[in-house]
Amino acid sequence: MRSMVPFALILAALPVAAAPMAHDDHVEATPPDAVIARAELVRDLIARARADRDVAMMIVAARMLQSGDFVLVQAENAPMVFGRTRAGERLPVTAPSALLIEARGWAGGDADKLAAIETALAEASKGILPAAIVYTHDLPADRALTMRARAEGGRLALVRVRGDGDAALELAVIDSSGRVACRDRPAVTSGIARRDLLCRWTPGRTEDYRITLTNKGRVWTRAILVSN
């Protein structure tokens, strides 16, 4: 895992707003690059804030998450969602308010920091209506992440993965009969770790799938997964 670019430079270059994800029943699309880039930045801000116990940085991350058109979900044990979120779907969403409450424990009684947290908490209580679900996972070397998914028959299904570029990743989609519906990976002879992977297929019937992301590299990597 390479070192992170200074966050001040990333923030200065970040677009003010990301393009919305299409929700028309006849339009199949993954979140645009602007949404994925914003999600990557928020994820990395959260990680840095936790490492440094930095209250101000966590407030920035929480506000960006609150104002974005996506939610961050811890991928492990989470169902991959195709299309719109199903009614009653329970996802391990990273809530802005939970981040702020976590940061409160780092304030050490500092009145200014506590006041800033309370202000941000009041903003976070308004709720959000996300257009995209972004799954995130830290994947150790030579390990795999497995997610479950349900895809509708006759409708195009897409899974997109973005890694940090340091490790060779392999994406596979396995149907309920154990057959490979789709696989994407770098060429064995290339020796290059590709940053983006994509699987797309059209199920013949509605069925359950297993999505597997494997880190074939020698270092851990941060990965983001999105679906249509």
Short mmCIF file of C-alpha atoms in Angstrom, two decimals:
data_model
loop_
_atom_site.label_atom_id
_atom_site.label_comp_id
_atom_site.label_asym_id
_atom_site.label_seq_id
_atom_site.Cartn_x
_atom_site.Cartn_y
_atom_site.Cartn_z
CA MET A 1 0.00 0.00 0.00
CA ARG A 2 1.62 3.24 -1.12
CA SER A 3 1.64 6.38 1.02
CA MET A 4 -1.28 8.76 0.60
CA VAL A 5 -1.05 12.03 -1.35
CA PRO A 6 -1.31 15.06 0.99
CA PHE A 7 -5.01 15.57 1.68
CA ALA A 8 -4.87 19.35 1.27
CA LEU A 9 -3.85 18.89 -2.36
CA ILE A 10 -6.56 16.29 -2.98
CA LEU A 11 -9.23 18.45 -1.39
CA ALA A 12 -8.23 21.42 -3.53
CA ALA A 13 -8.55 19.35 -6.69
CA LEU A 14 -11.83 17.64 -5.77
CA PRO A 15 -14.93 18.57 -7.81
CA VAL A 16 -17.56 20.45 -5.82
CA ALA A 17 -20.29 17.99 -6.74
CA ALA A 18 -20.29 14.54 -8.26
CA ALA A 19 -22.56 13.56 -11.13
CA PRO A 20 -25.66 11.65 -10.00
CA MET A 21 -26.12 7.97 -10.67
CA ALA A 22 -28.93 7.03 -13.05
CA HIS A 23 -31.94 5.32 -11.49
CA ASP A 24 -34.13 4.77 -14.52
CA ASP A 25 -35.27 1.13 -14.63
CA HIS A 26 -34.00 0.86 -18.22
CA VAL A 27 -30.61 2.46 -17.60
CA GLU A 28 -27.77 0.33 -16.31
CA ALA A 29 -24.77 2.25 -14.99
CA THR A 30 -22.13 2.16 -12.31
CA PRO A 31 -21.38 5.36 -10.39
CA PRO A 32 -19.25 7.76 -12.44
CA ASP A 33 -15.57 8.28 -11.75
CA ALA A 34 -16.26 11.49 -9.80
CA VAL A 35 -18.38 9.58 -7.26
CA ILE A 36 -15.81 6.81 -6.90
CA ALA A 37 -12.97 9.31 -6.50
CA ARG A 38 -14.92 11.17 -3.83
CA ALA A 39 -15.67 7.92 -2.00
CA GLU A 40 -11.98 6.97 -2.10
CA LEU A 41 -11.04 10.32 -0.58
CA VAL A 42 -13.62 10.08 2.22
CA ARG A 43 -12.50 6.54 3.03
CA ASP A 44 -8.85 7.62 3.21
CA LEU A 45 -9.69 10.70 5.29
CA ILE A 46 -11.47 8.47 7.81
CA ALA A 47 -8.48 6.13 7.99
CA ARG A 48 -6.02 9.02 8.47
CA ALA A 49 -8.23 10.70 11.07
CA ARG A 50 -8.39 7.47 13.06
CA ALA A 51 -4.64 6.94 12.84
CA ASP A 52 -3.93 10.50 14.03
CA ARG A 53 -7.01 10.88 16.28
CA ASP A 54 -7.62 14.09 14.36
CA VAL A 55 -10.98 15.62 15.25
CA ALA A 56 -10.96 18.28 12.52
CA MET A 57 -10.17 15.76 9.81
CA MET A 58 -12.95 13.42 10.95
CA ILE A 59 -15.42 16.33 10.87
CA VAL A 60 -14.37 17.05 7.27
CA ALA A 61 -14.84 13.38 6.35
CA ALA A 62 -18.26 13.23 8.02
CA ARG A 63 -19.44 16.39 6.24
CA MET A 64 -18.22 15.13 2.86
CA LEU A 65 -20.02 11.84 3.46
CA GLN A 66 -23.15 13.69 4.53
CA SER A 67 -23.18 15.94 1.45
CA GLY A 68 -22.21 13.27 -1.10
CA ASP A 69 -24.55 11.21 -3.25
CA PHE A 70 -23.24 7.87 -2.00
CA VAL A 71 -22.98 5.81 1.17
CA LEU A 72 -19.91 3.90 2.31
CA VAL A 73 -20.50 0.29 3.31
CA GLN A 74 -18.04 -2.14 4.85
CA ALA A 75 -17.95 -4.90 2.24
CA GLU A 76 -17.34 -7.84 4.56
CA ASN A 77 -20.61 -9.66 5.32
CA ALA A 78 -22.60 -7.14 3.26
CA PRO A 79 -24.90 -8.18 0.40
CA MET A 80 -24.02 -6.65 -2.95
CA VAL A 81 -27.00 -4.65 -4.18
CA PHE A 82 -27.92 -4.62 -7.87
CA GLY A 83 -30.23 -1.82 -8.94
CA ARG A 84 -32.17 -0.08 -6.22
CA THR A 85 -31.79 -1.02 -2.57
CA ARG A 86 -34.48 -3.50 -1.62
CA ALA A 87 -37.01 -2.49 1.02
CA GLY A 88 -35.77 -3.48 4.47
CA GLU A 89 -32.22 -4.06 3.24
CA ARG A 90 -29.81 -3.84 6.16
CA LEU A 91 -26.37 -2.67 5.16
CA PRO A 92 -23.42 -1.84 7.46
CA VAL A 93 -23.40 1.80 6.38
CA THR A 94 -20.71 4.14 7.71
CA ALA A 95 -22.91 6.84 9.25
CA PRO A 96 -21.59 10.41 9.50
CA SER A 97 -23.02 10.69 13.03
CA ALA A 98 -21.13 7.57 14.14
CA LEU A 99 -17.87 9.06 12.87
CA LEU A 100 -18.51 12.26 14.80
CA ILE A 101 -19.35 10.41 18.00
CA GLU A 102 -16.10 8.47 17.58
CA ALA A 103 -14.20 11.76 17.18
CA ARG A 104 -15.80 13.11 20.35
CA GLY A 105 -13.71 10.62 22.28
CA TRP A 106 -10.54 12.24 20.92
CA ALA A 107 -11.47 15.80 21.95
CA GLY A 108 -10.02 15.43 25.44
CA GLY A 109 -12.38 18.02 26.90
CA ASP A 110 -11.37 20.70 24.37
CA ALA A 111 -14.37 23.04 24.29
CA ASP A 112 -13.79 24.25 20.73
CA LYS A 113 -13.45 20.74 19.35
CA LEU A 114 -16.53 19.56 21.23
CA ALA A 115 -18.55 22.51 19.95
CA ALA A 116 -17.47 21.78 16.36
CA ILE A 117 -18.50 18.16 16.76
CA GLU A 118 -21.93 19.12 18.13
CA THR A 119 -22.49 21.50 15.20
CA ALA A 120 -21.57 18.78 12.72
CA LEU A 121 -23.81 16.28 14.53
CA ALA A 122 -26.77 18.64 14.14
CA GLU A 123 -26.10 18.74 10.39
CA ALA A 124 -25.72 14.95 10.19
CA SER A 125 -29.12 14.40 11.82
CA LYS A 126 -30.84 15.64 8.64
CA GLY A 127 -30.19 12.36 6.81
CA ILE A 128 -29.19 11.71 3.21
CA LEU A 129 -30.67 10.10 0.10
CA PRO A 130 -27.76 8.34 -1.60
CA ALA A 131 -27.70 7.55 -5.30
CA ALA A 132 -24.87 5.03 -5.05
CA ILE A 133 -23.68 2.36 -2.65
CA VAL A 134 -19.89 2.15 -2.44
CA TYR A 135 -18.42 -0.90 -0.73
CA THR A 136 -14.94 -0.60 0.75
CA HIS A 137 -12.52 -3.21 2.04
CA ASP A 138 -8.88 -3.46 3.15
CA LEU A 139 -7.63 -6.68 1.60
CA PRO A 140 -4.43 -8.34 2.90
CA ALA A 141 -1.98 -10.02 0.54
CA ASP A 142 -3.03 -13.44 -0.75
CA ARG A 143 -6.51 -13.10 0.76
CA ALA A 144 -9.99 -12.92 -0.76
CA LEU A 145 -13.17 -10.99 -0.05
CA THR A 146 -16.39 -12.86 -0.81
CA MET A 147 -19.76 -11.12 -1.12
CA ARG A 148 -23.20 -12.46 -1.91
CA ALA A 149 -25.45 -10.90 -4.50
CA ARG A 150 -28.81 -11.45 -6.18
CA ALA A 151 -29.23 -10.53 -9.82
CA GLU A 152 -32.45 -10.30 -11.82
CA GLY A 153 -32.83 -12.51 -14.87
CA GLY A 154 -32.61 -10.76 -18.22
CA ARG A 155 -31.15 -7.59 -16.73
CA LEU A 156 -27.54 -6.53 -17.21
CA ALA A 157 -25.49 -6.80 -14.02
CA LEU A 158 -22.27 -4.86 -13.44
CA VAL A 159 -19.62 -5.06 -10.74
CA ARG A 160 -16.75 -2.57 -10.84
CA VAL A 161 -13.67 -2.67 -8.62
CA ARG A 162 -11.07 0.02 -8.06
CA GLY A 163 -7.90 -0.89 -6.20
CA ASP A 164 -5.08 1.38 -5.13
CA GLY A 165 -2.83 0.05 -7.89
CA ASP A 166 -0.26 -1.61 -5.63
CA ALA A 167 -1.52 -5.19 -5.81
CA ALA A 168 -2.75 -7.49 -8.58
CA LEU A 169 -6.47 -8.07 -8.04
CA GLU A 170 -8.74 -10.72 -9.53
CA LEU A 171 -12.52 -10.36 -9.72
CA ALA A 172 -14.79 -13.37 -10.25
CA VAL A 173 -18.57 -13.82 -10.33
CA ILE A 174 -19.82 -17.36 -9.61
CA ASP A 175 -23.44 -18.42 -10.16
CA SER A 176 -25.52 -20.67 -7.90
CA SER A 177 -24.38 -23.76 -9.83
CA GLY A 178 -20.70 -22.96 -9.30
CA ARG A 179 -20.08 -21.76 -12.85
CA VAL A 180 -18.00 -18.66 -13.57
CA ALA A 181 -20.31 -15.99 -14.98
CA CYS A 182 -17.53 -13.45 -15.37
CA ARG A 183 -13.88 -13.00 -14.47
CA ASP A 184 -11.50 -10.05 -14.81
CA ARG A 185 -7.81 -10.03 -13.95
CA PRO A 186 -4.50 -8.74 -15.30
CA ALA A 187 -2.80 -10.87 -17.92
CA VAL A 188 -0.55 -13.40 -16.20
CA THR A 189 2.43 -12.26 -18.23
CA SER A 190 1.88 -8.51 -17.86
CA GLY A 191 3.29 -8.12 -14.37
CA ILE A 192 1.16 -4.98 -14.04
CA ALA A 193 -1.34 -4.38 -11.23
CA ARG A 194 -4.42 -2.87 -12.91
CA ARG A 195 -6.30 -0.26 -10.90
CA ASP A 196 -9.77 -0.96 -12.34
CA LEU A 197 -11.61 -4.23 -12.93
CA LEU A 198 -15.07 -4.80 -14.41
CA CYS A 199 -17.46 -7.75 -14.67
CA ARG A 200 -20.67 -7.52 -16.67
CA TRP A 201 -23.11 -10.30 -17.49
CA THR A 202 -26.83 -10.85 -18.12
CA PRO A 203 -28.31 -13.67 -16.00
CA GLY A 204 -30.65 -16.04 -17.79
CA ARG A 205 -32.79 -16.16 -14.65
CA THR A 206 -32.95 -14.49 -11.26
CA GLU A 207 -30.46 -16.20 -8.97
CA ASP A 208 -27.87 -15.74 -6.27
CA TYR A 209 -24.22 -15.09 -7.10
CA ARG A 210 -20.93 -15.10 -5.25
CA ILE A 211 -18.63 -12.15 -5.91
CA THR A 212 -14.98 -12.87 -5.08
CA LEU A 213 -12.18 -10.31 -5.05
CA THR A 214 -8.72 -11.82 -4.53
CA ASN A 215 -5.51 -9.98 -3.75
CA LYS A 216 -2.82 -11.80 -5.71
CA GLY A 217 -0.15 -9.35 -4.66
CA ARG A 218 2.39 -9.28 -1.84
CA VAL A 219 1.07 -6.18 -0.04
CA TRP A 220 -2.33 -5.26 1.37
CA THR A 221 -4.55 -3.06 -0.71
CA ARG A 222 -7.60 -0.86 -0.28
CA ALA A 223 -10.39 -1.67 -2.71
CA ILE A 224 -13.74 -0.15 -3.62
CA LEU A 225 -16.58 -2.12 -5.21
CA VAL A 226 -19.67 -0.64 -6.86
CA SER A 227 -22.56 -2.18 -8.79
CA ASN A 228 -25.36 -0.96 -11.01
#
